[in-house]
Short mmCIF file of C-alpha atoms in Angstrom, two decimals:
data_model
loop_
_atom_site.label_atom_id
_atom_site.label_comp_id
_atom_site.label_asym_id
_atom_site.label_seq_id
_atom_site.Cartn_x
_atom_site.Cartn_y
_atom_site.Cartn_z
CA MET A 1 6.59 -41.33 16.51
CA LYS A 2 8.11 -39.95 19.73
CA ALA A 3 8.59 -41.67 23.09
CA LEU A 4 10.26 -40.83 26.39
CA ALA A 5 13.15 -43.01 27.52
CA ILE A 6 15.05 -42.91 30.81
CA HIS A 7 18.64 -43.95 30.12
CA GLY A 8 19.87 -43.54 33.69
CA LYS A 9 19.90 -41.16 36.60
CA GLU A 10 18.55 -37.74 35.48
CA ASP A 11 18.88 -38.75 31.84
CA ILE A 12 15.52 -38.73 30.04
CA ARG A 13 15.17 -38.27 26.29
CA TRP A 14 12.32 -37.55 23.87
CA GLU A 15 13.30 -40.04 21.17
CA ASP A 16 12.20 -41.10 17.72
CA ARG A 17 10.78 -44.61 17.47
CA GLU A 18 9.08 -46.72 14.84
CA VAL A 19 5.29 -46.79 15.02
CA PRO A 20 4.47 -50.27 16.42
CA VAL A 21 2.30 -52.70 14.49
CA PRO A 22 -0.31 -54.63 16.52
CA GLY A 23 -0.22 -58.40 16.50
CA ALA A 24 -2.93 -60.90 17.32
CA GLY A 25 -5.00 -59.78 20.31
CA GLU A 26 -3.32 -56.36 20.41
CA VAL A 27 -4.69 -52.85 19.94
CA ARG A 28 -2.71 -49.74 19.08
CA LEU A 29 -3.55 -46.67 21.12
CA ARG A 30 -2.84 -43.00 20.51
CA VAL A 31 -1.82 -41.92 24.01
CA ASN A 32 -3.06 -38.50 25.17
CA TYR A 33 -2.04 -38.24 28.84
CA VAL A 34 0.38 -40.04 31.15
CA GLY A 35 0.60 -39.38 34.90
CA ILE A 36 3.97 -39.16 36.64
CA CYS A 37 4.01 -41.64 39.53
CA GLY A 38 6.39 -42.04 42.46
CA SER A 39 8.06 -45.00 40.78
CA ASP A 40 8.69 -42.90 37.67
CA LEU A 41 10.33 -40.26 39.87
CA HIS A 42 12.61 -42.90 41.42
CA TYR A 43 13.63 -44.23 38.01
CA TYR A 44 14.44 -40.73 36.76
CA PHE A 45 16.14 -39.21 39.80
CA HIS A 46 17.90 -42.34 41.08
CA GLY A 47 18.11 -44.68 38.09
CA ALA A 48 16.30 -47.30 40.16
CA ASN A 49 13.04 -47.96 41.97
CA GLY A 50 13.77 -49.97 45.11
CA GLU A 51 15.69 -53.04 44.02
CA TYR A 52 14.87 -52.54 40.33
CA THR A 53 17.69 -50.77 38.47
CA ILE A 54 17.49 -49.47 34.91
CA ARG A 55 19.60 -51.73 32.71
CA GLU A 56 18.32 -50.50 29.34
CA PRO A 57 16.41 -47.38 28.19
CA LEU A 58 13.05 -47.43 29.96
CA THR A 59 9.89 -45.69 28.78
CA PRO A 60 8.05 -44.71 31.98
CA GLY A 61 4.33 -44.44 32.60
CA HIS A 62 1.53 -46.72 33.77
CA GLU A 63 -1.15 -44.08 34.42
CA LEU A 64 -2.56 -43.24 31.02
CA SER A 65 -5.49 -42.39 28.82
CA GLY A 66 -5.91 -42.13 25.09
CA VAL A 67 -7.95 -43.28 22.12
CA VAL A 68 -7.93 -46.37 19.94
CA ASP A 69 -5.80 -45.86 16.86
CA LEU A 70 -6.00 -49.32 15.30
CA ASP A 71 -7.79 -52.50 16.34
CA PRO A 72 -7.13 -55.20 13.74
CA SER A 73 -10.10 -57.21 15.05
CA GLY A 74 -12.49 -54.35 14.27
CA ARG A 75 -14.15 -54.56 17.68
CA LEU A 76 -12.99 -51.12 18.83
CA ALA A 77 -13.51 -48.20 16.48
CA PRO A 78 -10.73 -45.65 15.93
CA GLY A 79 -11.15 -42.74 18.33
CA THR A 80 -12.74 -44.83 21.12
CA PRO A 81 -11.62 -43.23 24.43
CA VAL A 82 -9.87 -45.66 26.79
CA THR A 83 -7.69 -46.16 29.81
CA VAL A 84 -5.56 -49.23 30.50
CA HIS A 85 -5.11 -51.79 33.26
CA PRO A 86 -1.29 -51.88 33.13
CA ALA A 87 -0.65 -55.36 34.58
CA ARG A 88 0.06 -58.72 33.04
CA TYR A 89 -0.31 -61.48 35.62
CA GLY A 90 1.94 -64.45 36.22
CA PRO A 91 0.83 -68.11 36.15
CA LYS A 92 -2.05 -69.15 38.41
CA VAL A 93 -1.06 -69.95 41.99
CA PRO A 94 -3.23 -71.90 44.46
CA GLY A 95 -4.58 -69.58 47.14
CA LEU A 96 -4.32 -66.45 44.99
CA GLU A 97 -7.37 -67.05 42.82
CA ASP A 98 -8.92 -63.71 43.83
CA ARG A 99 -5.60 -61.83 43.94
CA PRO A 100 -4.01 -62.27 40.52
CA HIS A 101 -1.92 -59.12 41.03
CA LEU A 102 0.10 -61.00 43.69
CA ARG A 103 1.14 -63.88 41.43
CA PRO A 104 4.88 -63.99 40.77
CA GLY A 105 6.08 -63.68 37.21
CA GLY A 106 3.82 -60.85 36.06
CA ASP A 107 4.85 -57.41 34.89
CA TYR A 108 3.64 -53.81 34.78
CA PHE A 109 3.94 -50.98 32.32
CA GLY A 110 6.98 -48.78 32.89
CA SER A 111 8.85 -51.20 35.14
CA ALA A 112 12.49 -52.28 35.25
CA ALA A 113 11.63 -55.34 37.36
CA ALA A 114 11.79 -57.63 34.33
CA ASP A 115 14.69 -58.16 31.93
CA PRO A 116 14.07 -56.96 29.27
CA HIS A 117 12.14 -54.12 30.90
CA ARG A 118 8.39 -53.72 30.47
CA GLN A 119 8.13 -50.47 28.55
CA GLY A 120 5.55 -47.93 29.66
CA GLY A 121 2.97 -45.62 28.19
CA ALA A 122 4.86 -42.32 27.70
CA SER A 123 4.84 -42.84 23.96
CA GLU A 124 2.71 -41.33 21.21
CA PHE A 125 1.55 -44.79 20.15
CA LEU A 126 1.30 -47.84 22.40
CA LEU A 127 0.44 -51.49 21.87
CA VAL A 128 -1.70 -53.10 24.57
CA GLU A 129 -3.44 -56.42 24.89
CA GLU A 130 -7.16 -56.08 24.25
CA ARG A 131 -8.08 -57.40 27.71
CA MET A 132 -6.16 -54.51 29.32
CA ILE A 133 -8.38 -51.87 27.72
CA ARG A 134 -11.20 -50.14 29.62
CA VAL A 135 -13.53 -48.14 27.38
CA LEU A 136 -14.44 -44.83 28.99
CA PRO A 137 -17.95 -43.47 29.53
CA GLU A 138 -18.85 -40.35 27.58
CA SER A 139 -18.95 -38.38 30.83
CA LEU A 140 -15.27 -39.01 31.58
CA PRO A 141 -12.75 -36.62 29.95
CA LEU A 142 -9.42 -38.09 28.91
CA GLU A 143 -7.45 -35.81 31.23
CA ARG A 144 -9.35 -36.97 34.33
CA ALA A 145 -9.26 -40.57 33.09
CA ALA A 146 -5.48 -40.57 33.55
CA LEU A 147 -6.24 -40.82 37.29
CA ALA A 148 -7.90 -44.23 36.91
CA GLU A 149 -4.81 -46.29 37.74
CA PRO A 150 -3.72 -44.39 40.88
CA LEU A 151 -7.34 -44.13 42.04
CA ALA A 152 -7.59 -47.91 41.66
CA VAL A 153 -4.55 -48.22 43.95
CA ALA A 154 -6.32 -46.04 46.51
CA ILE A 155 -9.62 -47.92 46.28
CA HIS A 156 -7.75 -51.22 46.68
CA ALA A 157 -6.04 -49.91 49.82
CA VAL A 158 -9.38 -48.82 51.29
CA ASN A 159 -10.88 -52.21 50.45
CA LEU A 160 -8.04 -53.94 52.31
CA ALA A 161 -9.15 -52.15 55.50
CA GLU A 162 -12.33 -54.24 55.29
CA GLY A 163 -14.75 -51.46 56.02
CA VAL A 164 -14.21 -47.79 56.84
CA ALA A 165 -17.86 -46.73 56.90
CA GLY A 166 -18.62 -44.77 60.05
CA LYS A 167 -15.00 -44.96 61.22
CA ARG A 168 -12.23 -42.48 62.02
CA VAL A 169 -9.61 -42.72 59.29
CA LEU A 170 -6.14 -41.16 59.13
CA VAL A 171 -4.14 -40.73 55.92
CA ILE A 172 -0.43 -40.10 56.50
CA GLY A 173 1.16 -38.40 53.50
CA ALA A 174 -1.05 -36.17 51.32
CA GLY A 175 0.76 -36.65 48.02
CA PRO A 176 -1.24 -37.78 44.97
CA ILE A 177 -1.90 -41.30 46.30
CA GLY A 178 -2.74 -39.98 49.77
CA LEU A 179 -5.18 -37.50 48.24
CA LEU A 180 -6.88 -40.28 46.30
CA VAL A 181 -7.06 -42.42 49.45
CA VAL A 182 -8.82 -39.50 51.15
CA ALA A 183 -11.32 -39.40 48.28
CA ALA A 184 -11.78 -43.19 48.27
CA ALA A 185 -12.30 -43.27 52.05
CA LYS A 186 -14.92 -40.53 51.76
CA GLN A 187 -16.65 -42.45 48.98
CA ALA A 188 -16.64 -45.54 51.23
CA GLY A 189 -18.39 -43.67 54.04
CA ALA A 190 -15.67 -42.81 56.54
CA ALA A 191 -17.11 -40.64 59.32
CA VAL A 192 -13.94 -38.63 59.97
CA ILE A 193 -10.90 -38.36 57.72
CA GLY A 194 -7.66 -36.98 59.08
CA ALA A 195 -4.63 -36.15 56.95
CA SER A 196 -1.04 -35.41 57.92
CA ASP A 197 1.90 -34.18 55.87
CA VAL A 198 5.17 -32.29 56.24
CA ARG A 199 3.85 -29.40 54.12
CA GLU A 200 0.82 -27.13 54.32
CA GLU A 201 -0.08 -27.18 50.63
CA PRO A 202 -0.89 -30.93 50.41
CA LEU A 203 -3.05 -30.59 53.53
CA GLU A 204 -5.10 -27.86 51.87
CA ARG A 205 -5.64 -30.18 48.90
CA ALA A 206 -6.68 -32.98 51.26
CA LYS A 207 -9.29 -30.74 52.90
CA ALA A 208 -10.76 -29.96 49.49
CA LEU A 209 -11.25 -33.69 48.91
CA GLY A 210 -12.90 -34.47 52.24
CA ALA A 211 -10.31 -34.43 55.02
CA THR A 212 -11.90 -32.93 58.13
CA GLU A 213 -8.84 -32.93 60.38
CA THR A 214 -5.27 -32.07 59.38
CA ALA A 215 -1.91 -32.26 61.13
CA LEU A 216 1.30 -30.59 60.00
CA VAL A 217 4.23 -32.81 60.92
CA GLY A 218 6.50 -31.06 63.40
CA ARG A 219 3.79 -28.69 64.56
CA ASP A 220 0.62 -30.65 65.31
CA ALA A 221 0.41 -33.75 67.48
CA ILE A 222 -1.67 -36.79 66.59
CA ASP A 223 -3.04 -38.46 69.70
CA ASP A 224 -2.20 -42.10 70.28
CA GLU A 225 -5.05 -44.54 69.62
CA SER A 226 -7.17 -41.83 67.99
CA PHE A 227 -8.06 -43.50 64.67
CA ASP A 228 -9.74 -46.79 63.74
CA VAL A 229 -7.88 -47.17 60.43
CA VAL A 230 -4.59 -45.58 59.36
CA PHE A 231 -3.33 -45.47 55.76
CA GLU A 232 0.42 -44.81 55.60
CA CYS A 233 1.02 -43.27 52.17
CA SER A 234 4.42 -41.60 52.51
CA GLY A 235 6.70 -44.65 52.55
CA VAL A 236 8.80 -43.13 55.34
CA ALA A 237 9.83 -45.30 58.30
CA VAL A 238 8.99 -42.74 60.97
CA ALA A 239 5.51 -42.40 59.46
CA LEU A 240 4.87 -46.12 59.94
CA THR A 241 5.86 -45.72 63.60
CA GLN A 242 3.34 -42.84 63.79
CA ALA A 243 0.68 -45.01 62.14
CA VAL A 244 1.12 -47.74 64.74
CA ARG A 245 0.82 -45.21 67.54
CA ALA A 246 -2.23 -43.48 66.04
CA ALA A 247 -4.22 -46.68 65.48
CA ARG A 248 -6.68 -47.65 68.20
CA ARG A 249 -6.60 -51.02 69.93
CA ALA A 250 -7.64 -53.81 67.52
CA GLY A 251 -7.36 -51.23 64.73
CA THR A 252 -5.88 -51.54 61.25
CA VAL A 253 -2.85 -50.01 59.54
CA VAL A 254 -2.63 -50.26 55.74
CA GLN A 255 0.85 -49.62 54.33
CA VAL A 256 0.31 -47.97 50.95
CA GLY A 257 3.55 -46.01 50.46
CA MET A 258 6.48 -47.94 49.03
CA LEU A 259 9.02 -48.53 51.79
CA PRO A 260 12.73 -48.63 50.92
CA ASN A 261 14.26 -52.02 50.17
CA ALA A 262 16.48 -51.83 53.25
CA ASP A 263 16.56 -52.37 56.98
CA ILE A 264 14.74 -49.38 58.45
CA GLY A 265 14.05 -48.19 61.97
CA VAL A 266 10.37 -48.72 62.83
CA ASN A 267 8.96 -49.08 66.34
CA LEU A 268 6.31 -51.78 66.16
CA ALA A 269 6.17 -52.46 69.89
CA PRO A 270 2.67 -50.95 70.36
CA MET A 271 1.35 -53.38 67.75
CA LEU A 272 1.43 -56.27 70.22
CA ALA A 273 -0.45 -54.76 73.14
CA LYS A 274 -3.04 -53.26 70.78
CA GLU A 275 -3.37 -56.40 68.62
CA LEU A 276 -3.15 -54.32 65.47
CA THR A 277 -3.62 -55.63 61.97
CA ILE A 278 -0.94 -54.29 59.61
CA ARG A 279 -1.55 -54.96 55.92
CA GLY A 280 0.52 -54.22 52.88
CA ALA A 281 -1.20 -52.81 49.79
CA PHE A 282 0.21 -53.68 46.37
CA ARG A 283 -1.28 -52.20 43.23
CA PHE A 284 -4.82 -53.55 42.63
CA SER A 285 -6.85 -56.27 40.95
CA THR A 286 -10.21 -55.24 39.45
CA GLU A 287 -10.56 -51.88 41.20
CA ILE A 288 -9.72 -49.94 38.05
CA ASP A 289 -13.32 -50.56 36.97
CA ASP A 290 -14.54 -48.97 40.21
CA ALA A 291 -12.14 -46.08 39.61
CA VAL A 292 -13.51 -45.42 36.12
CA ARG A 293 -17.06 -45.33 37.47
CA MET A 294 -16.07 -43.00 40.32
CA LEU A 295 -14.23 -40.63 37.98
CA ALA A 296 -17.15 -40.61 35.53
CA SER A 297 -19.68 -39.75 38.25
CA SER A 298 -18.12 -36.45 39.37
CA ASP A 299 -15.48 -33.85 38.55
CA ALA A 300 -14.43 -33.65 42.23
CA LEU A 301 -11.05 -35.26 41.55
CA ASP A 302 -10.05 -32.78 38.86
CA SER A 303 -8.29 -30.83 41.62
CA VAL A 304 -5.81 -33.70 42.09
CA ILE A 305 -4.34 -32.80 38.68
CA SER A 306 -2.30 -29.69 39.34
CA HIS A 307 -0.26 -29.44 36.11
CA VAL A 308 -0.26 -30.71 32.52
CA LEU A 309 3.02 -30.31 30.61
CA PRO A 310 4.10 -31.47 27.15
CA ALA A 311 6.04 -34.72 27.20
CA ALA A 312 8.87 -32.92 25.41
CA ASP A 313 9.27 -30.89 28.62
CA ALA A 314 9.71 -34.04 30.73
CA VAL A 315 12.69 -32.71 32.71
CA ALA A 316 10.66 -29.75 33.96
CA ALA A 317 7.66 -31.99 34.58
CA PHE A 318 9.65 -34.44 36.71
CA GLU A 319 11.21 -31.61 38.71
CA LEU A 320 7.75 -30.19 39.34
CA ALA A 321 6.25 -33.56 40.24
CA ARG A 322 8.73 -34.18 43.05
CA ASP A 323 7.94 -30.83 44.71
CA SER A 324 4.80 -31.51 46.74
CA SER A 325 4.57 -27.87 47.76
CA ALA A 326 4.15 -26.84 44.13
CA SER A 327 2.25 -29.79 42.66
CA ALA A 328 -0.09 -32.70 43.20
CA LYS A 329 -0.49 -35.00 40.17
CA VAL A 330 1.50 -33.89 37.13
CA LEU A 331 0.41 -35.18 33.74
CA LEU A 332 2.42 -35.39 30.54
CA ALA A 333 0.51 -34.50 27.37
CA LEU A 334 1.60 -36.47 24.31
#
């Protein structure tokens, strides 16, 4: 079989591997689609994602869909369409009973956080634990199903705001995750959804998904205290400063974008006088089930997928995926 492997900065290879054999409690999947995520881009272009540096060849990919190839238990028939919850959780921790994704000691597909690395899904065949599998409804095509993991991230972020129904919501950064947050906020009943970005093209995509107000950074001003909830999805320090300014008094800021693992310049002074709540958002828990249902109910999110390229053309796909003017979500076809 073939699999992608990132060996270091701008060094990705389409390599031959042995077809894996499932053990007890495992299922072998034939992977069809893998989405390129921001963390994958960091691993490829920088050889690291935050503090996690590639120390051995890393197969990227945690956004995936495919079909069952072999289930030794016989419970899942070959050809069953599936997506995957890509997390393994660490040991139980008091106080985190309802947030297993926050337990230390877990891992995630396509991550260099652990040593050895947790290999990802950009491989023709993939072994997964049976509990990680989510069988897809007949109404959900495999291509769209590859959005289940990032949509779960977006739904989790919206849930952390503890209610957006009837509220004014701002999404800063209209990349793939920002677009899915727009869609999730609309699904949750937000009255007004604003979106801001440094480029026009992502803002047009955001409008197609439900954004009713847009702001081009450097051209359009966002009034202070003009939104009830702000989702910062760009991971840029100046954008977090903007989020704090844009949030109303007693409002909420949810930090969705991954901030750099470094001291950064952010002005949080307005947080005090406004008594803001600032919450971090990290992956998700059970929201992938909500994401599957949402994706199965409508084809509205098909527009988030802008390109599908063969995995053998990974270099071109990664170059395309980092250009937000040219692309939204880029999928690899295996």
